[in-house]
Amino acid sequence: MRSELYIDGKWVKPLRGGVCEVINPATEEVIQTIAAATAEDVDVAVRAARRAFDQDGWPKLFGTQRAKYLRAIAEAIRTRQAEIARLEVIDNGKPLPEADWDIADAAGCFDFYADLAEQLDNRPEEIISLADDRFTSKAVREPIGVAGAIIPWNYPLLMAAWKVAPALAAGCTVILKPAELTSLTALELATIADEAGLPPGVLNILTGSGSIAGQAIIDHKGVDKLAFTGSGPVGSKIMAAAARDIKRVSLELGGKSPFVVFEDADIDEAVEWIMFGIFWNQGQVCSATSRVLVQKAIYERLLARLVAETDKIKIGNGLEEGVLLGPLVSKRQYEQVVAAIEGARKAGATVACGGTRPEGFDKGYYLRPTILTDVPLDSDAWVEEIFGPVVCIRPFESEEEAIELANDSRFGLAAAVMSKDDARAERVAAAFRAGIVWINCSQPTFTEAPWGGYKESGIGRELGRWGLENYLETKQITKYVTDKPWGWYIK
Ligand code: NAD
């Protein structure tokens, strides 16, 4: 397992020799150290990425040629899926079947963008019809340049794939900085890209802290585009840095997504999707449906069933068979989530289940899945992202009230609705102010469909063809086609 920086096709030690510790959240043990890049390393990486883009011809390759590398990466991820999934578990804490799914998705993402890279070759130039027939005009798409991708710790390899795959497909070169808490699978990606023969400088992977390595990437004048997933406050900093140099920017930030369940819903199905919407990945999911609104007639019955099922979730080390809830990613995250539950209690909320460390765990950042009721609408627990296995649930009376409560948030990443009445479900889906809407489910995510938020949940869309657009510029080429002189100065 490599632990250095991957810059310009080589493994190198950080120039200042810094290291970060990697901690297994299930055991609290330091499992290895990795390099901590500084601005000096970022500068070397950006220069390499610039050369690969400006001189070495990566953007000039046919899409089919770039697709070959993407397919080789997808294939290698799949070949090593089991090993990479285990690495994700000891780094992030998530249960192995979830990690397995993430890694398969990451491979699928590289394949999907390989297809789109190939399609770029067949994309006809768009002819623009002009009112003036002395000119012809066409629009062409070109890669933006060097992309700086900064990703969080909740889906380490998958978030890397969501950015690296479309950027490379488009013809951009990339500097990727994984989250300091979970860099191991990104280092594996570097090994895989290297073995796939990706030309030097096309993909550079630098581990290190956000405030030093991340900040150096967003401040570097050689970077043309910033792509970020993570917290709102850091998203703001990234947008401010982008504003300074007019860098292109796409942001995928947090949410406080609602899940509206109508009285005609099947209670078992609703409970299943509510749980999947908030306890999957320990609730550390930007699109987690953390505010559940249930129509009054079924509220008490649904709540009782939800509490009973939640109490049955098997908690433990993600490598153990049958575990469905692992530890939170870090001590800091654990403490923040516990503090949020405490804050909710103080604000008057009732803890219907969970809220404490599970019995029998003296090591590891474990927390019982938690259901909060009677949560005041103006309390932090209802308004702010908790990013842990904590759901707030409350009753509503009418469709109008449900929509109003659902949209009453400064976030707008996702929203879900459950009802047997299809017309109603479609009506509510249309009324949600959110970028991702699920009907009769919550969380299933597909590489083909656009992903991103309204309001403070972000800017731009990832995945699907929208993900490729993120890394492309539009150029118009206009030609003067008449023999007649222009005749403005020279008559
Ligand atoms: P974060 O925003 O601090 O970190 C995300 C990434 O940004 C990491 O790679 C980090 O190193 C980097 N970063 C931090 N400061 C930076 C800077 N000044 N310049 C450039 N890069 C910088 O998120 P976090 O600490 O991992 O988690 C904090 C909170 O963010 C969570 O509690 C949660 O609410 C939210 N979060 C959201 C998502 C999401 O998918 N929307 C994912 C993870 C975390």
Coordinates of C-alpha atoms and ligand atoms in Angstrom, one line a residue:
M1 CA 0.0 0.0 0.0
R2 CA 1.5 3.3 -1.1
S3 CA 1.6 6.3 1.2
E4 CA 3.4 9.0 -0.8
L5 CA 2.0 11.6 -3.1
Y6 CA 1.2 10.7 -6.7
I7 CA 2.5 13.5 -8.8
D8 CA 3.4 13.6 -12.5
G9 CA 3.2 9.8 -12.8
K10 CA 5.6 9.2 -9.9
W11 CA 5.3 8.4 -6.2
V12 CA 7.1 11.2 -4.3
K13 CA 7.6 12.1 -0.7
P14 CA 6.1 15.5 0.3
L15 CA 8.7 18.2 0.0
R16 CA 8.3 19.2 3.7
G17 CA 8.1 15.6 4.8
G18 CA 4.7 15.9 6.6
V19 CA 2.5 13.0 7.5
C20 CA -1.1 12.4 8.7
E21 CA -2.2 9.4 10.8
V22 CA -4.9 7.0 9.5
I23 CA -7.2 5.8 12.2
N24 CA -9.6 2.9 12.0
P25 CA -12.8 4.3 13.5
A26 CA -13.9 0.8 14.7
T27 CA -10.8 0.3 16.8
E28 CA -9.4 3.8 17.3
E29 CA -6.0 2.4 16.2
V30 CA -3.6 4.2 14.0
I31 CA -3.2 1.8 11.1
Q32 CA -0.7 3.7 9.0
T33 CA 0.6 7.2 8.1
I34 CA 0.2 9.0 4.8
A35 CA 1.9 12.0 3.3
A36 CA 0.7 15.5 4.1
A37 CA 1.1 17.7 1.0
T38 CA 1.8 21.4 1.3
A39 CA 1.6 24.3 -1.1
E40 CA 5.0 23.4 -2.6
D41 CA 3.8 19.9 -3.6
V42 CA 0.5 21.3 -4.9
D43 CA 2.6 23.7 -7.1
V44 CA 4.6 20.8 -8.6
A45 CA 1.4 18.9 -9.2
V46 CA -0.4 21.8 -10.9
R47 CA 2.6 22.4 -13.1
A48 CA 2.6 18.8 -14.2
A49 CA -1.2 18.9 -14.8
R50 CA -0.7 22.1 -16.8
R51 CA 2.0 20.5 -18.9
A52 CA -0.2 17.4 -19.5
F53 CA -3.0 19.7 -20.6
D54 CA -1.2 22.5 -22.5
Q55 CA 1.6 20.6 -24.1
D56 CA 1.4 16.8 -23.9
G57 CA -1.9 16.5 -25.7
W58 CA -4.3 14.9 -23.2
P59 CA -7.2 17.1 -24.4
K60 CA -6.3 16.5 -28.0
L61 CA -6.7 12.7 -27.8
F62 CA -9.8 11.3 -29.3
G63 CA -12.5 10.5 -26.8
T64 CA -12.1 6.8 -27.7
Q65 CA -8.4 7.0 -26.7
R66 CA -9.2 8.6 -23.3
A67 CA -12.1 6.1 -22.9
K68 CA -9.5 3.2 -23.1
Y69 CA -7.8 4.5 -19.9
L70 CA -11.1 5.0 -18.1
R71 CA -12.2 1.4 -19.0
A72 CA -8.8 0.0 -17.8
I73 CA -9.3 1.9 -14.5
A74 CA -12.9 0.5 -14.2
E75 CA -11.7 -3.0 -14.9
A76 CA -8.9 -2.8 -12.4
I77 CA -11.2 -1.5 -9.7
R78 CA -13.6 -4.4 -10.4
T79 CA -10.7 -6.9 -10.3
R80 CA -9.6 -5.7 -6.9
Q81 CA -13.1 -4.8 -5.6
A82 CA -13.0 -7.1 -2.5
E83 CA -9.7 -5.8 -1.4
I84 CA -10.5 -2.1 -2.0
A85 CA -13.9 -2.5 -0.2
R86 CA -12.1 -3.9 2.9
L87 CA -9.7 -0.9 2.8
E88 CA -12.7 1.5 2.7
V89 CA -14.2 -0.2 5.8
I90 CA -11.1 0.1 7.9
D91 CA -10.6 3.7 6.8
N92 CA -14.2 4.9 6.9
G93 CA -16.0 2.5 9.2
K94 CA -19.0 1.6 6.9
P95 CA -20.3 -1.9 6.8
L96 CA -18.6 -4.1 4.2
P97 CA -21.7 -4.7 1.9
E98 CA -22.1 -0.9 1.6
A99 CA -18.4 -0.5 0.8
D100 CA -18.7 -3.3 -1.8
W101 CA -21.6 -1.5 -3.4
D102 CA -19.7 1.8 -3.4
I103 CA -16.6 0.3 -5.1
A104 CA -18.8 -1.4 -7.8
D105 CA -20.5 2.0 -8.4
A106 CA -17.1 3.7 -8.7
A107 CA -16.0 1.2 -11.4
G108 CA -19.4 1.7 -13.1
C109 CA -18.8 5.5 -13.0
F110 CA -15.5 5.1 -14.9
D111 CA -17.3 2.9 -17.5
F112 CA -20.2 5.3 -17.9
Y113 CA -17.8 8.3 -18.6
A114 CA -15.8 6.1 -20.9
D115 CA -19.0 5.8 -23.0
L116 CA -19.5 9.6 -22.9
A117 CA -15.9 10.2 -23.9
E118 CA -16.5 8.0 -26.9
Q119 CA -19.7 9.8 -27.8
L120 CA -17.8 13.1 -27.8
D121 CA -16.0 12.0 -31.0
N122 CA -19.3 11.5 -32.8
R123 CA -20.9 14.7 -31.4
P124 CA -21.5 16.9 -34.5
E125 CA -20.4 20.5 -34.2
E126 CA -23.5 22.5 -33.4
I127 CA -24.2 24.8 -36.4
I128 CA -25.6 28.1 -35.3
S129 CA -28.0 29.7 -37.6
L130 CA -27.3 33.4 -38.0
A131 CA -29.5 36.2 -39.2
D132 CA -26.6 37.5 -41.3
D133 CA -25.7 35.2 -44.2
R134 CA -22.2 36.7 -44.6
F135 CA -21.2 34.6 -41.7
T136 CA -21.4 31.0 -40.6
S137 CA -21.1 30.0 -37.0
K138 CA -20.7 26.8 -35.0
A139 CA -20.4 25.9 -31.3
V140 CA -17.8 23.4 -30.1
R141 CA -17.2 22.0 -26.7
E142 CA -13.6 21.9 -25.2
P143 CA -12.3 20.8 -21.9
I144 CA -11.9 23.5 -19.3
G145 CA -8.2 22.8 -18.4
V146 CA -6.8 21.7 -15.0
A147 CA -9.4 20.7 -12.5
G148 CA -8.9 20.7 -8.7
A149 CA -11.2 18.1 -7.1
I150 CA -11.6 18.1 -3.3
I151 CA -13.7 15.4 -1.8
P152 CA -15.2 14.3 1.6
W153 CA -14.8 11.2 3.7
N154 CA -18.3 9.7 3.4
Y155 CA -17.9 7.8 0.1
P156 CA -14.1 8.0 -0.4
L157 CA -13.5 6.2 -3.7
L158 CA -17.0 6.9 -5.1
M159 CA -16.6 10.7 -4.6
A160 CA -13.2 10.4 -6.3
A161 CA -14.8 8.6 -9.2
W162 CA -17.6 11.1 -9.5
K163 CA -15.0 13.8 -10.2
V164 CA -12.1 12.1 -11.8
A165 CA -14.0 10.1 -14.4
P166 CA -16.0 12.9 -16.0
A167 CA -13.0 15.3 -15.8
L168 CA -10.7 12.8 -17.6
A169 CA -13.4 11.9 -20.1
A170 CA -13.9 15.6 -21.0
G171 CA -10.1 16.0 -21.5
C172 CA -9.3 17.9 -18.3
T173 CA -6.3 17.0 -16.2
V174 CA -6.8 16.7 -12.5
I175 CA -5.4 17.3 -9.0
L176 CA -7.4 15.2 -6.6
K177 CA -7.3 15.8 -2.8
P178 CA -9.1 13.2 -0.8
A179 CA -10.3 13.9 2.7
E180 CA -7.5 13.6 5.3
L181 CA -9.6 11.1 7.3
T182 CA -10.1 8.7 4.3
S183 CA -7.4 8.7 1.7
L184 CA -6.5 5.0 1.4
T185 CA -8.7 4.1 -1.5
A186 CA -7.7 7.3 -3.4
L187 CA -4.1 6.1 -3.1
E188 CA -5.2 2.8 -4.6
L189 CA -6.8 4.7 -7.4
A190 CA -3.5 6.3 -8.1
T191 CA -1.8 2.9 -8.2
I192 CA -4.6 1.7 -10.6
A193 CA -4.3 4.8 -12.9
D194 CA -0.5 4.3 -13.0
E195 CA -0.8 0.6 -13.9
A196 CA -3.4 1.6 -16.6
G197 CA -0.6 3.7 -18.1
L198 CA -2.3 7.1 -17.7
P199 CA 0.1 9.6 -19.1
P200 CA 2.2 11.5 -16.4
G201 CA 0.5 14.6 -15.0
V202 CA -3.0 13.7 -16.2
L203 CA -4.1 12.6 -12.7
N204 CA -2.3 13.7 -9.6
I205 CA -3.4 12.6 -6.2
L206 CA -2.3 14.5 -3.1
T207 CA -3.2 13.6 0.4
G208 CA -3.1 16.2 3.2
S209 CA -5.2 18.6 5.2
G210 CA -7.9 20.8 3.8
S211 CA -6.5 24.0 5.4
I212 CA -3.0 23.5 3.8
A213 CA -3.2 21.2 0.8
G214 CA -6.8 21.9 -0.1
Q215 CA -6.4 25.7 0.4
A216 CA -3.3 25.6 -1.9
I217 CA -5.3 23.9 -4.7
I218 CA -8.1 26.4 -4.5
D219 CA -5.7 29.4 -4.4
H220 CA -3.5 28.2 -7.3
K221 CA -3.7 30.3 -10.4
G222 CA -2.8 27.3 -12.6
V223 CA -6.1 25.6 -11.7
D224 CA -9.0 26.4 -14.0
K225 CA -11.9 24.6 -12.3
L226 CA -12.8 23.6 -8.8
A227 CA -15.1 20.7 -8.0
F228 CA -16.0 20.2 -4.4
T229 CA -18.1 18.0 -2.2
G230 CA -18.3 18.7 1.5
S231 CA -19.5 21.1 4.1
G232 CA -21.2 24.5 3.5
P233 CA -18.6 26.6 5.2
V234 CA -15.7 25.1 3.1
G235 CA -17.9 25.4 0.0
S236 CA -18.2 29.1 0.7
K237 CA -14.4 29.4 1.0
I238 CA -14.1 27.6 -2.3
M239 CA -16.5 29.8 -4.1
A240 CA -14.7 32.9 -2.7
A241 CA -11.4 31.6 -3.9
A242 CA -12.9 30.8 -7.3
A243 CA -14.4 34.3 -7.5
R244 CA -11.0 35.8 -7.0
D245 CA -9.6 34.2 -10.2
I246 CA -12.9 33.6 -12.0
K247 CA -12.3 29.8 -11.8
R248 CA -15.2 27.6 -12.8
V249 CA -16.8 26.0 -9.8
S250 CA -19.2 23.3 -8.9
L251 CA -20.2 22.6 -5.3
E252 CA -22.1 19.7 -3.7
L253 CA -22.8 20.6 -0.1
G254 CA -25.0 19.5 2.7
G255 CA -28.7 19.1 3.2
K256 CA -31.5 18.6 5.6
S257 CA -33.7 16.6 3.3
P258 CA -37.4 15.9 4.0
F259 CA -39.3 12.6 3.6
V260 CA -43.0 13.0 3.4
V261 CA -45.1 9.9 4.1
F262 CA -48.8 10.1 3.4
E263 CA -51.5 8.0 5.3
D264 CA -52.1 5.7 2.3
A265 CA -48.5 4.4 2.4
D266 CA -47.7 0.9 3.4
I267 CA -46.2 1.2 6.9
D268 CA -43.6 -1.5 6.5
E269 CA -42.4 -0.1 3.2
A270 CA -42.3 3.4 4.7
V271 CA -40.3 2.2 7.7
E272 CA -37.8 0.4 5.4
W273 CA -37.2 3.5 3.3
I274 CA -37.1 5.9 6.2
M275 CA -34.3 3.7 7.8
F276 CA -32.5 3.4 4.5
G277 CA -32.8 7.2 4.1
I278 CA -31.0 8.0 7.4
F279 CA -29.1 5.0 8.8
W280 CA -27.3 3.9 5.7
N281 CA -23.6 4.9 5.9
Q282 CA -24.3 5.9 9.6
G283 CA -26.4 8.8 8.3
Q284 CA -23.2 10.4 7.0
V285 CA -24.9 11.1 3.6
C286 CA -25.4 14.6 2.2
S287 CA -28.8 13.6 0.8
A288 CA -29.9 11.7 3.9
T289 CA -33.6 12.2 4.5
S290 CA -33.2 13.5 8.1
R291 CA -36.5 15.2 8.5
V292 CA -39.4 12.8 8.3
L293 CA -43.0 14.1 8.0
V294 CA -45.8 11.5 8.6
Q295 CA -49.5 12.2 8.0
K296 CA -51.3 12.2 11.4
A297 CA -53.5 9.1 10.8
I298 CA -50.6 6.7 10.7
Y299 CA -48.0 8.7 12.7
E300 CA -48.2 6.8 16.0
R301 CA -48.3 3.3 14.4
L302 CA -45.4 4.2 12.0
L303 CA -43.3 5.7 14.8
A304 CA -43.8 2.6 17.0
R305 CA -42.7 0.3 14.1
L306 CA -39.8 2.6 13.3
V307 CA -38.5 2.5 16.8
A308 CA -38.9 -1.2 17.1
E309 CA -37.0 -1.9 13.8
T310 CA -34.3 0.7 14.6
D311 CA -33.5 -0.9 17.9
K312 CA -32.9 -4.2 16.0
I313 CA -30.1 -2.8 13.8
K314 CA -26.9 -4.7 14.3
I315 CA -24.1 -2.4 15.3
G316 CA -20.5 -3.3 15.0
N317 CA -17.2 -3.4 13.1
G318 CA -18.0 -3.0 9.5
L319 CA -16.0 -6.1 8.7
E320 CA -18.3 -8.3 10.8
E321 CA -21.0 -10.4 9.1
G322 CA -24.5 -9.0 9.4
V323 CA -23.5 -5.5 10.7
L324 CA -25.7 -2.8 9.3
L325 CA -24.4 0.2 11.3
G326 CA -20.7 0.8 11.8
P327 CA -18.9 3.5 13.8
L328 CA -18.9 7.2 12.8
V329 CA -15.9 8.2 10.8
S330 CA -13.9 10.0 13.5
K331 CA -13.8 11.1 17.1
R332 CA -14.7 14.6 16.0
Q333 CA -17.7 13.5 14.0
Y334 CA -18.9 11.3 16.9
E335 CA -18.6 14.2 19.4
Q336 CA -20.4 16.6 17.0
V337 CA -23.3 14.2 16.5
V338 CA -23.6 13.5 20.3
A339 CA -23.5 17.3 20.9
A340 CA -26.3 17.7 18.3
I341 CA -28.5 15.1 20.2
E342 CA -27.8 16.8 23.5
G343 CA -28.7 20.2 21.9
A344 CA -32.0 18.7 20.7
R345 CA -32.8 17.4 24.2
K346 CA -32.1 20.8 25.7
A347 CA -34.4 22.4 23.0
G348 CA -37.2 20.2 24.1
A349 CA -37.0 17.2 21.8
T350 CA -37.7 13.6 23.0
V351 CA -35.3 10.8 22.2
A352 CA -37.6 8.0 21.1
C353 CA -34.6 5.6 20.8
G354 CA -30.9 5.7 20.6
G355 CA -28.9 8.8 21.5
T356 CA -26.2 6.9 23.4
R357 CA -23.2 4.7 22.9
P358 CA -24.3 1.1 22.4
E359 CA -23.5 -1.3 25.2
G360 CA -20.4 -3.4 25.0
F361 CA -18.3 -1.1 22.9
D362 CA -15.5 0.6 24.8
K363 CA -13.5 1.4 21.7
G364 CA -14.7 2.8 18.3
Y365 CA -16.9 5.8 17.5
Y366 CA -20.2 3.9 17.8
L367 CA -23.5 5.6 18.4
R368 CA -27.0 4.0 18.5
P369 CA -29.3 5.0 15.7
T370 CA -31.4 7.8 17.1
I371 CA -35.0 9.0 16.5
L372 CA -36.0 12.4 17.8
T373 CA -39.7 13.5 18.2
D374 CA -41.2 16.8 19.4
V375 CA -38.3 18.6 17.8
P376 CA -39.0 22.4 17.7
L377 CA -39.1 23.8 14.2
D378 CA -36.6 26.5 15.1
S379 CA -34.1 24.2 16.8
D380 CA -30.8 23.3 15.4
A381 CA -31.8 19.6 15.3
W382 CA -34.6 20.4 12.8
V383 CA -32.7 23.0 10.8
E384 CA -29.0 22.0 10.7
E385 CA -27.4 19.0 9.1
I386 CA -26.3 16.5 11.8
F387 CA -24.5 14.1 9.5
G388 CA -25.0 11.1 11.7
P389 CA -27.7 8.3 12.3
V390 CA -30.2 10.8 13.7
V391 CA -33.7 11.4 12.3
C392 CA -36.3 13.9 13.4
I393 CA -39.9 12.9 12.9
R394 CA -43.1 14.8 13.2
P395 CA -46.8 14.5 12.2
F396 CA -48.6 16.7 9.6
E397 CA -52.2 17.1 8.6
S398 CA -52.5 18.2 5.0
E399 CA -50.6 18.1 1.8
E400 CA -50.1 21.8 1.8
E401 CA -48.7 21.7 5.3
A402 CA -46.3 18.9 4.4
I403 CA -45.0 20.8 1.4
E404 CA -44.5 24.0 3.4
L405 CA -42.6 22.1 6.2
A406 CA -40.5 20.2 3.6
N407 CA -39.5 23.3 1.7
D408 CA -38.9 25.4 4.9
S409 CA -35.1 24.9 4.8
R410 CA -32.1 26.9 3.5
F411 CA -31.0 23.6 1.9
G412 CA -32.5 21.9 -1.2
L413 CA -30.4 18.8 -2.0
A414 CA -33.0 16.0 -1.9
A415 CA -36.6 15.2 -0.9
A416 CA -38.7 12.1 -0.8
V417 CA -42.4 11.4 -0.9
M418 CA -44.3 8.1 -0.3
S419 CA -47.9 7.6 -1.3
K420 CA -50.0 5.1 -3.2
D421 CA -51.7 7.9 -5.0
D422 CA -49.5 8.5 -7.9
A423 CA -51.0 11.9 -8.9
R424 CA -50.4 13.1 -5.3
A425 CA -46.8 11.8 -5.3
E426 CA -46.1 13.6 -8.6
R427 CA -47.7 16.8 -7.3
V428 CA -45.6 16.8 -4.2
A429 CA -42.4 15.9 -6.2
A430 CA -43.1 18.9 -8.4
A431 CA -43.6 21.2 -5.4
F432 CA -40.3 20.2 -3.7
R433 CA -37.6 22.8 -4.0
A434 CA -34.8 20.2 -4.3
G435 CA -32.4 18.9 -6.9
I436 CA -33.0 15.2 -6.2
V437 CA -36.5 13.9 -5.6
W438 CA -37.4 10.3 -4.8
I439 CA -40.9 8.8 -5.0
N440 CA -41.7 5.8 -2.9
C441 CA -38.0 5.4 -2.0
S442 CA -35.1 7.4 -0.6
Q443 CA -31.4 7.4 -1.6
P444 CA -31.0 5.1 -4.6
T445 CA -28.5 6.9 -6.8
F446 CA -27.7 6.3 -10.5
T447 CA -24.7 7.4 -12.4
E448 CA -26.9 8.3 -15.4
A449 CA -29.1 10.8 -13.5
P450 CA -28.2 14.4 -12.5
W451 CA -27.1 15.0 -8.9
G452 CA -26.9 18.3 -7.1
G453 CA -28.8 20.8 -5.0
Y454 CA -31.0 23.8 -5.0
K455 CA -30.4 26.7 -2.6
E456 CA -27.4 26.4 -0.2
S457 CA -27.0 22.7 -1.1
G458 CA -24.7 23.6 -4.0
I459 CA -24.1 24.8 -7.6
G460 CA -23.9 22.7 -10.7
R461 CA -24.8 19.1 -11.3
E462 CA -22.7 15.9 -11.2
L463 CA -23.3 12.6 -12.8
G464 CA -25.0 11.8 -16.1
R465 CA -24.3 14.0 -19.1
W466 CA -24.5 17.0 -16.7
G467 CA -21.3 15.7 -15.0
L468 CA -19.4 15.9 -18.2
E469 CA -20.7 19.4 -18.9
N470 CA -19.1 20.4 -15.6
Y471 CA -15.7 20.0 -17.2
L472 CA -16.4 21.5 -20.7
E473 CA -16.3 25.1 -22.1
T474 CA -18.3 26.3 -25.1
K475 CA -16.5 28.0 -27.9
Q476 CA -18.1 29.7 -30.9
I477 CA -16.3 29.7 -34.2
T478 CA -17.6 32.3 -36.6
K479 CA -16.4 32.6 -40.2
Y480 CA -16.8 35.5 -42.7
V481 CA -17.8 33.7 -45.8
T482 CA -18.6 36.3 -48.5
D483 CA -16.1 37.7 -51.0
K484 CA -17.6 41.2 -50.5
P485 CA -15.1 43.4 -48.5
W486 CA -16.2 44.4 -45.1
G487 CA -15.8 48.1 -46.0
W488 CA -16.0 49.9 -42.7
Y489 CA -12.6 51.7 -42.8
I490 CA -11.5 50.9 -46.3
K491 CA -14.2 51.8 -48.7
Ligands
NAD1 P1 -15.1 19.6 5.0 O1 -16.0 20.4 4.1 O2 -14.4 20.2 6.1 O3 -14.1 18.7 4.1 C1 -14.3 18.2 2.8 C2 -13.0 18.3 2.0 O4 -12.6 19.7 2.0 C3 -11.9 17.6 2.7 O5 -11.1 17.0 1.7 C4 -11.1 18.7 3.4 O6 -9.7 18.4 3.5 C5 -11.3 19.8 2.4 N1 -11.1 21.2 2.9 C6 -11.3 21.6 4.2 N2 -11.0 22.9 4.3 C7 -10.5 23.3 3.1 C8 -10.1 24.5 2.6 N3 -9.9 25.6 3.4 N4 -9.7 24.6 1.3 C9 -9.8 23.5 0.5 N5 -10.2 22.3 0.9 C10 -10.6 22.2 2.2 O7 -16.1 18.5 5.6 P2 -15.7 17.5 6.8 O8 -14.8 18.1 7.8 O9 -15.2 16.3 6.2 O10 -17.1 17.3 7.4 C11 -17.7 18.4 8.1 C12 -19.2 18.5 7.8 O11 -19.4 18.6 6.3 C13 -20.0 17.3 8.1 O12 -20.3 17.2 9.4 C14 -21.1 17.4 7.2 O13 -22.1 18.2 7.7 C15 -20.6 18.0 6.0 N6 -20.2 17.0 4.9 C16 -21.0 17.0 3.8 C17 -20.8 16.1 2.8 C18 -21.6 16.1 1.5 O14 -21.5 15.1 0.8 N7 -22.3 17.1 1.2 C19 -19.7 15.2 2.9 C20 -18.9 15.2 4.1 C21 -19.2 16.2 5.0

